[in-house]
PDB file of C-alpha atoms in Angstrom:
ATOM      1  CA  UNK A   3      18.875  18.003  -2.821  1.00 76.00           C
ATOM      2  CA  UNK A   4      16.278  18.956  -5.536  1.00 85.00           C
ATOM      3  CA  UNK A   5      16.578  15.680  -7.264  1.00 91.00           C
ATOM      4  CA  UNK A   6      16.120  13.569  -4.066  1.00 93.00           C
ATOM      5  CA  UNK A   7      13.131  15.772  -3.245  1.00 92.00           C
ATOM      6  CA  UNK A   8      11.601  15.352  -6.732  1.00 94.00           C
ATOM      7  CA  UNK A   9      11.950  11.473  -6.570  1.00 95.00           C
ATOM      8  CA  UNK A  10      10.283  11.185  -3.414  1.00 95.00           C
ATOM      9  CA  UNK A  11       7.675  13.619  -4.464  1.00 96.00           C
ATOM     10  CA  UNK A  12       6.784  11.462  -7.460  1.00 96.00           C
ATOM     11  CA  UNK A  13       6.910   8.262  -5.748  1.00 96.00           C
ATOM     12  CA  UNK A  14       4.762   9.430  -2.924  1.00 96.00           C
ATOM     13  CA  UNK A  15       2.245  11.077  -5.540  1.00 97.00           C
ATOM     14  CA  UNK A  16       1.827   7.717  -7.428  1.00 97.00           C
ATOM     15  CA  UNK A  17       1.068   5.823  -3.943  1.00 96.00           C
ATOM     16  CA  UNK A  18      -1.300   8.713  -2.845  1.00 96.00           C
ATOM     17  CA  UNK A  19      -3.137   8.556  -6.240  1.00 96.00           C
ATOM     18  CA  UNK A  20      -3.306   4.758  -6.094  1.00 95.00           C
ATOM     19  CA  UNK A  21      -4.382   4.869  -2.377  1.00 93.00           C
ATOM     20  CA  UNK A  22      -6.876   7.485  -2.688  1.00 95.00           C
ATOM     21  CA  UNK A  23      -8.493   7.387  -6.286  1.00 95.00           C
ATOM     22  CA  UNK A  24     -10.466   4.049  -5.081  1.00 94.00           C
ATOM     23  CA  UNK A  25     -11.439   5.259  -1.860  1.00 94.00           C
ATOM     24  CA  UNK A  26     -12.598   8.608  -3.369  1.00 94.00           C
ATOM     25  CA  UNK A  27     -14.946   6.320  -5.758  1.00 94.00           C
ATOM     26  CA  UNK A  28     -15.670   4.081  -3.147  1.00 91.00           C
ATOM     27  CA  UNK A  29     -14.599   1.242  -5.475  1.00 91.00           C
ATOM     28  CA  UNK A  30     -12.559  -2.057  -4.655  1.00 86.00           C
ATOM     29  CA  UNK A  31     -11.517  -4.231  -1.611  1.00 88.00           C
ATOM     30  CA  UNK A  32     -10.049  -1.420   0.326  1.00 87.00           C
ATOM     31  CA  UNK A  33     -13.153   0.750   0.719  1.00 85.00           C
ATOM     32  CA  UNK A  34     -15.226  -2.191   1.262  1.00 87.00           C
ATOM     33  CA  UNK A  35     -12.761  -3.493   3.754  1.00 84.00           C
ATOM     34  CA  UNK A  36     -12.223   0.099   5.749  1.00 87.00           C
ATOM     35  CA  UNK A  37     -16.121   0.037   5.823  1.00 87.00           C
ATOM     36  CA  UNK A  38     -16.731  -3.527   7.150  1.00 86.00           C
ATOM     37  CA  UNK A  39     -13.436  -4.226   9.060  1.00 82.00           C
ATOM     38  CA  UNK A  40     -12.666  -0.621  10.515  1.00 83.00           C
ATOM     39  CA  UNK A  41     -16.372   0.190  10.840  1.00 87.00           C
ATOM     40  CA  UNK A  42     -15.654   3.723   8.823  1.00 88.00           C
ATOM     41  CA  UNK A  43     -18.633   5.310   7.006  1.00 91.00           C
ATOM     42  CA  UNK A  44     -18.883   5.606   3.528  1.00 91.00           C
ATOM     43  CA  UNK A  45     -18.514   9.437   3.778  1.00 93.00           C
ATOM     44  CA  UNK A  46     -15.523   9.237   5.833  1.00 93.00           C
ATOM     45  CA  UNK A  47     -13.932   6.650   3.372  1.00 93.00           C
ATOM     46  CA  UNK A  48     -14.583   9.008   0.666  1.00 95.00           C
ATOM     47  CA  UNK A  49     -13.183  12.098   2.540  1.00 95.00           C
ATOM     48  CA  UNK A  50     -10.131  10.051   2.975  1.00 95.00           C
ATOM     49  CA  UNK A  51      -9.818   9.226  -0.454  1.00 95.00           C
ATOM     50  CA  UNK A  52      -9.968  12.758  -1.427  1.00 96.00           C
ATOM     51  CA  UNK A  53      -7.399  13.898   0.906  1.00 96.00           C
ATOM     52  CA  UNK A  54      -5.096  11.403  -0.634  1.00 96.00           C
ATOM     53  CA  UNK A  55      -5.937  12.606  -4.063  1.00 97.00           C
ATOM     54  CA  UNK A  56      -5.569  16.102  -3.011  1.00 96.00           C
ATOM     55  CA  UNK A  57      -2.017  15.466  -1.565  1.00 97.00           C
ATOM     56  CA  UNK A  58      -1.073  13.500  -4.680  1.00 97.00           C
ATOM     57  CA  UNK A  59      -1.998  16.856  -6.717  1.00 97.00           C
ATOM     58  CA  UNK A  60      -0.397  19.071  -4.243  1.00 97.00           C
ATOM     59  CA  UNK A  61       2.899  17.044  -4.521  1.00 96.00           C
ATOM     60  CA  UNK A  62       2.841  17.342  -8.158  1.00 96.00           C
ATOM     61  CA  UNK A  63       2.494  21.395  -7.991  1.00 96.00           C
ATOM     62  CA  UNK A  64       5.139  21.368  -5.053  1.00 94.00           C
ATOM     63  CA  UNK A  65       7.814  20.359  -7.373  1.00 92.00           C
ATOM     64  CA  UNK A  66       7.368  23.872  -8.823  1.00 93.00           C
ATOM     65  CA  UNK A  67       6.328  25.784  -5.628  1.00 94.00           C
ATOM     66  CA  UNK A  68       8.146  23.950  -2.552  1.00 94.00           C
ATOM     67  CA  UNK A  69       5.486  25.261   0.293  1.00 95.00           C
ATOM     68  CA  UNK A  70       2.593  23.522  -1.258  1.00 96.00           C
ATOM     69  CA  UNK A  71       4.666  20.276  -1.830  1.00 96.00           C
ATOM     70  CA  UNK A  72       5.845  20.467   1.846  1.00 96.00           C
ATOM     71  CA  UNK A  73       2.106  21.021   3.167  1.00 97.00           C
ATOM     72  CA  UNK A  74       0.966  18.143   1.126  1.00 97.00           C
ATOM     73  CA  UNK A  75       3.611  15.837   2.238  1.00 97.00           C
ATOM     74  CA  UNK A  76       2.975  16.921   5.892  1.00 97.00           C
ATOM     75  CA  UNK A  77      -0.911  16.445   5.383  1.00 96.00           C
ATOM     76  CA  UNK A  78      -0.416  12.986   3.869  1.00 97.00           C
ATOM     77  CA  UNK A  79       1.757  12.164   6.522  1.00 97.00           C
ATOM     78  CA  UNK A  80      -0.917  13.226   9.098  1.00 96.00           C
ATOM     79  CA  UNK A  81      -3.453  10.942   7.409  1.00 96.00           C
ATOM     80  CA  UNK A  82      -1.225   7.856   7.402  1.00 96.00           C
ATOM     81  CA  UNK A  83      -0.694   8.490  11.122  1.00 97.00           C
ATOM     82  CA  UNK A  84      -4.401   8.520  11.747  1.00 94.00           C
ATOM     83  CA  UNK A  85      -4.398   5.114   9.819  1.00 93.00           C
ATOM     84  CA  UNK A  86      -1.867   3.800  11.814  1.00 96.00           C
ATOM     85  CA  UNK A  87      -4.208   4.602  14.627  1.00 94.00           C
ATOM     86  CA  UNK A  88      -7.296   2.877  13.308  1.00 91.00           C
ATOM     87  CA  UNK A  89      -5.376  -0.266  12.445  1.00 92.00           C
ATOM     88  CA  UNK A  90      -4.083  -0.249  16.183  1.00 93.00           C
ATOM     89  CA  UNK A  91      -7.329   0.090  17.129  1.00 92.00           C
ATOM     90  CA  UNK A  92      -8.539  -2.815  15.014  1.00 89.00           C
ATOM     91  CA  UNK A  93      -6.026  -4.863  16.214  1.00 90.00           C
ATOM     92  CA  UNK A  94      -4.208  -5.310  13.059  1.00 89.00           C
ATOM     93  CA  UNK A  95      -0.479  -5.053  14.489  1.00 92.00           C
ATOM     94  CA  UNK A  96      -1.367  -8.015  16.604  1.00 91.00           C
ATOM     95  CA  UNK A  97      -2.799 -10.425  13.950  1.00 89.00           C
ATOM     96  CA  UNK A  98      -0.288 -11.800  11.768  1.00 91.00           C
ATOM     97  CA  UNK A  99      -2.465 -12.040   8.818  1.00 88.00           C
ATOM     98  CA  UNK A 100      -3.203  -8.225   8.662  1.00 86.00           C
ATOM     99  CA  UNK A 101       0.277  -6.835  10.206  1.00 91.00           C
ATOM    100  CA  UNK A 102       1.688  -6.679   6.693  1.00 89.00           C
ATOM    101  CA  UNK A 103      -1.148  -4.300   5.046  1.00 87.00           C
ATOM    102  CA  UNK A 104      -1.049  -2.329   8.533  1.00 91.00           C
ATOM    103  CA  UNK A 105       2.686  -1.681   8.102  1.00 95.00           C
ATOM    104  CA  UNK A 106       2.206   0.319   4.781  1.00 94.00           C
ATOM    105  CA  UNK A 107       0.818   3.547   6.478  1.00 95.00           C
ATOM    106  CA  UNK A 108       3.897   3.647   9.091  1.00 96.00           C
ATOM    107  CA  UNK A 109       6.162   3.385   5.967  1.00 96.00           C
ATOM    108  CA  UNK A 110       4.198   5.934   3.987  1.00 96.00           C
ATOM    109  CA  UNK A 111       4.199   8.304   7.059  1.00 97.00           C
ATOM    110  CA  UNK A 112       8.117   7.814   7.066  1.00 97.00           C
ATOM    111  CA  UNK A 113       8.461   8.611   3.608  1.00 96.00           C
ATOM    112  CA  UNK A 114       6.128  11.774   3.717  1.00 97.00           C
ATOM    113  CA  UNK A 115       8.375  13.043   6.414  1.00 97.00           C
ATOM    114  CA  UNK A 116      11.306  12.563   4.300  1.00 96.00           C
ATOM    115  CA  UNK A 117       9.388  14.159   1.341  1.00 96.00           C
ATOM    116  CA  UNK A 118       8.800  17.064   3.407  1.00 96.00           C
ATOM    117  CA  UNK A 119      12.336  17.779   4.901  1.00 95.00           C
ATOM    118  CA  UNK A 120      13.925  17.216   1.358  1.00 95.00           C
ATOM    119  CA  UNK A 121      11.529  19.742  -0.037  1.00 94.00           C
ATOM    120  CA  UNK A 122      12.080  22.185   2.527  1.00 93.00           C
ATOM    121  CA  UNK A 123      15.983  21.749   1.962  1.00 92.00           C
ATOM    122  CA  UNK A 124      15.792  22.250  -1.705  1.00 87.00           C
ATOM    123  CA  UNK A 125      14.061  25.753  -1.191  1.00 77.00           C
TER     124      UNK A 125
END
């Protein structure tokens, strides 16, 4: 079970870092899109990015101390559930042009849950 937990943790770490770093630095199209399309402030976008980077760090440390990894996976999952809410509010699930990008937080929330469960079972 530990190998599954480690693989999921590493994959989720890479995704969280890749998603969070540009937001934390307010760089790239995603940050601009969150501000223009979703109406989020620059401070909130940066906060979300820092939360995602923090989750990535927690997931790596969680490979050695599972309670932190579980907390990081749960926290990242909660962040993704919030993203689903923002996408729903913006109408992204109804629009075929934006539906594909809006599905990513749903998948990542499920992967976060699977990571938390496998880390818990690996203890």
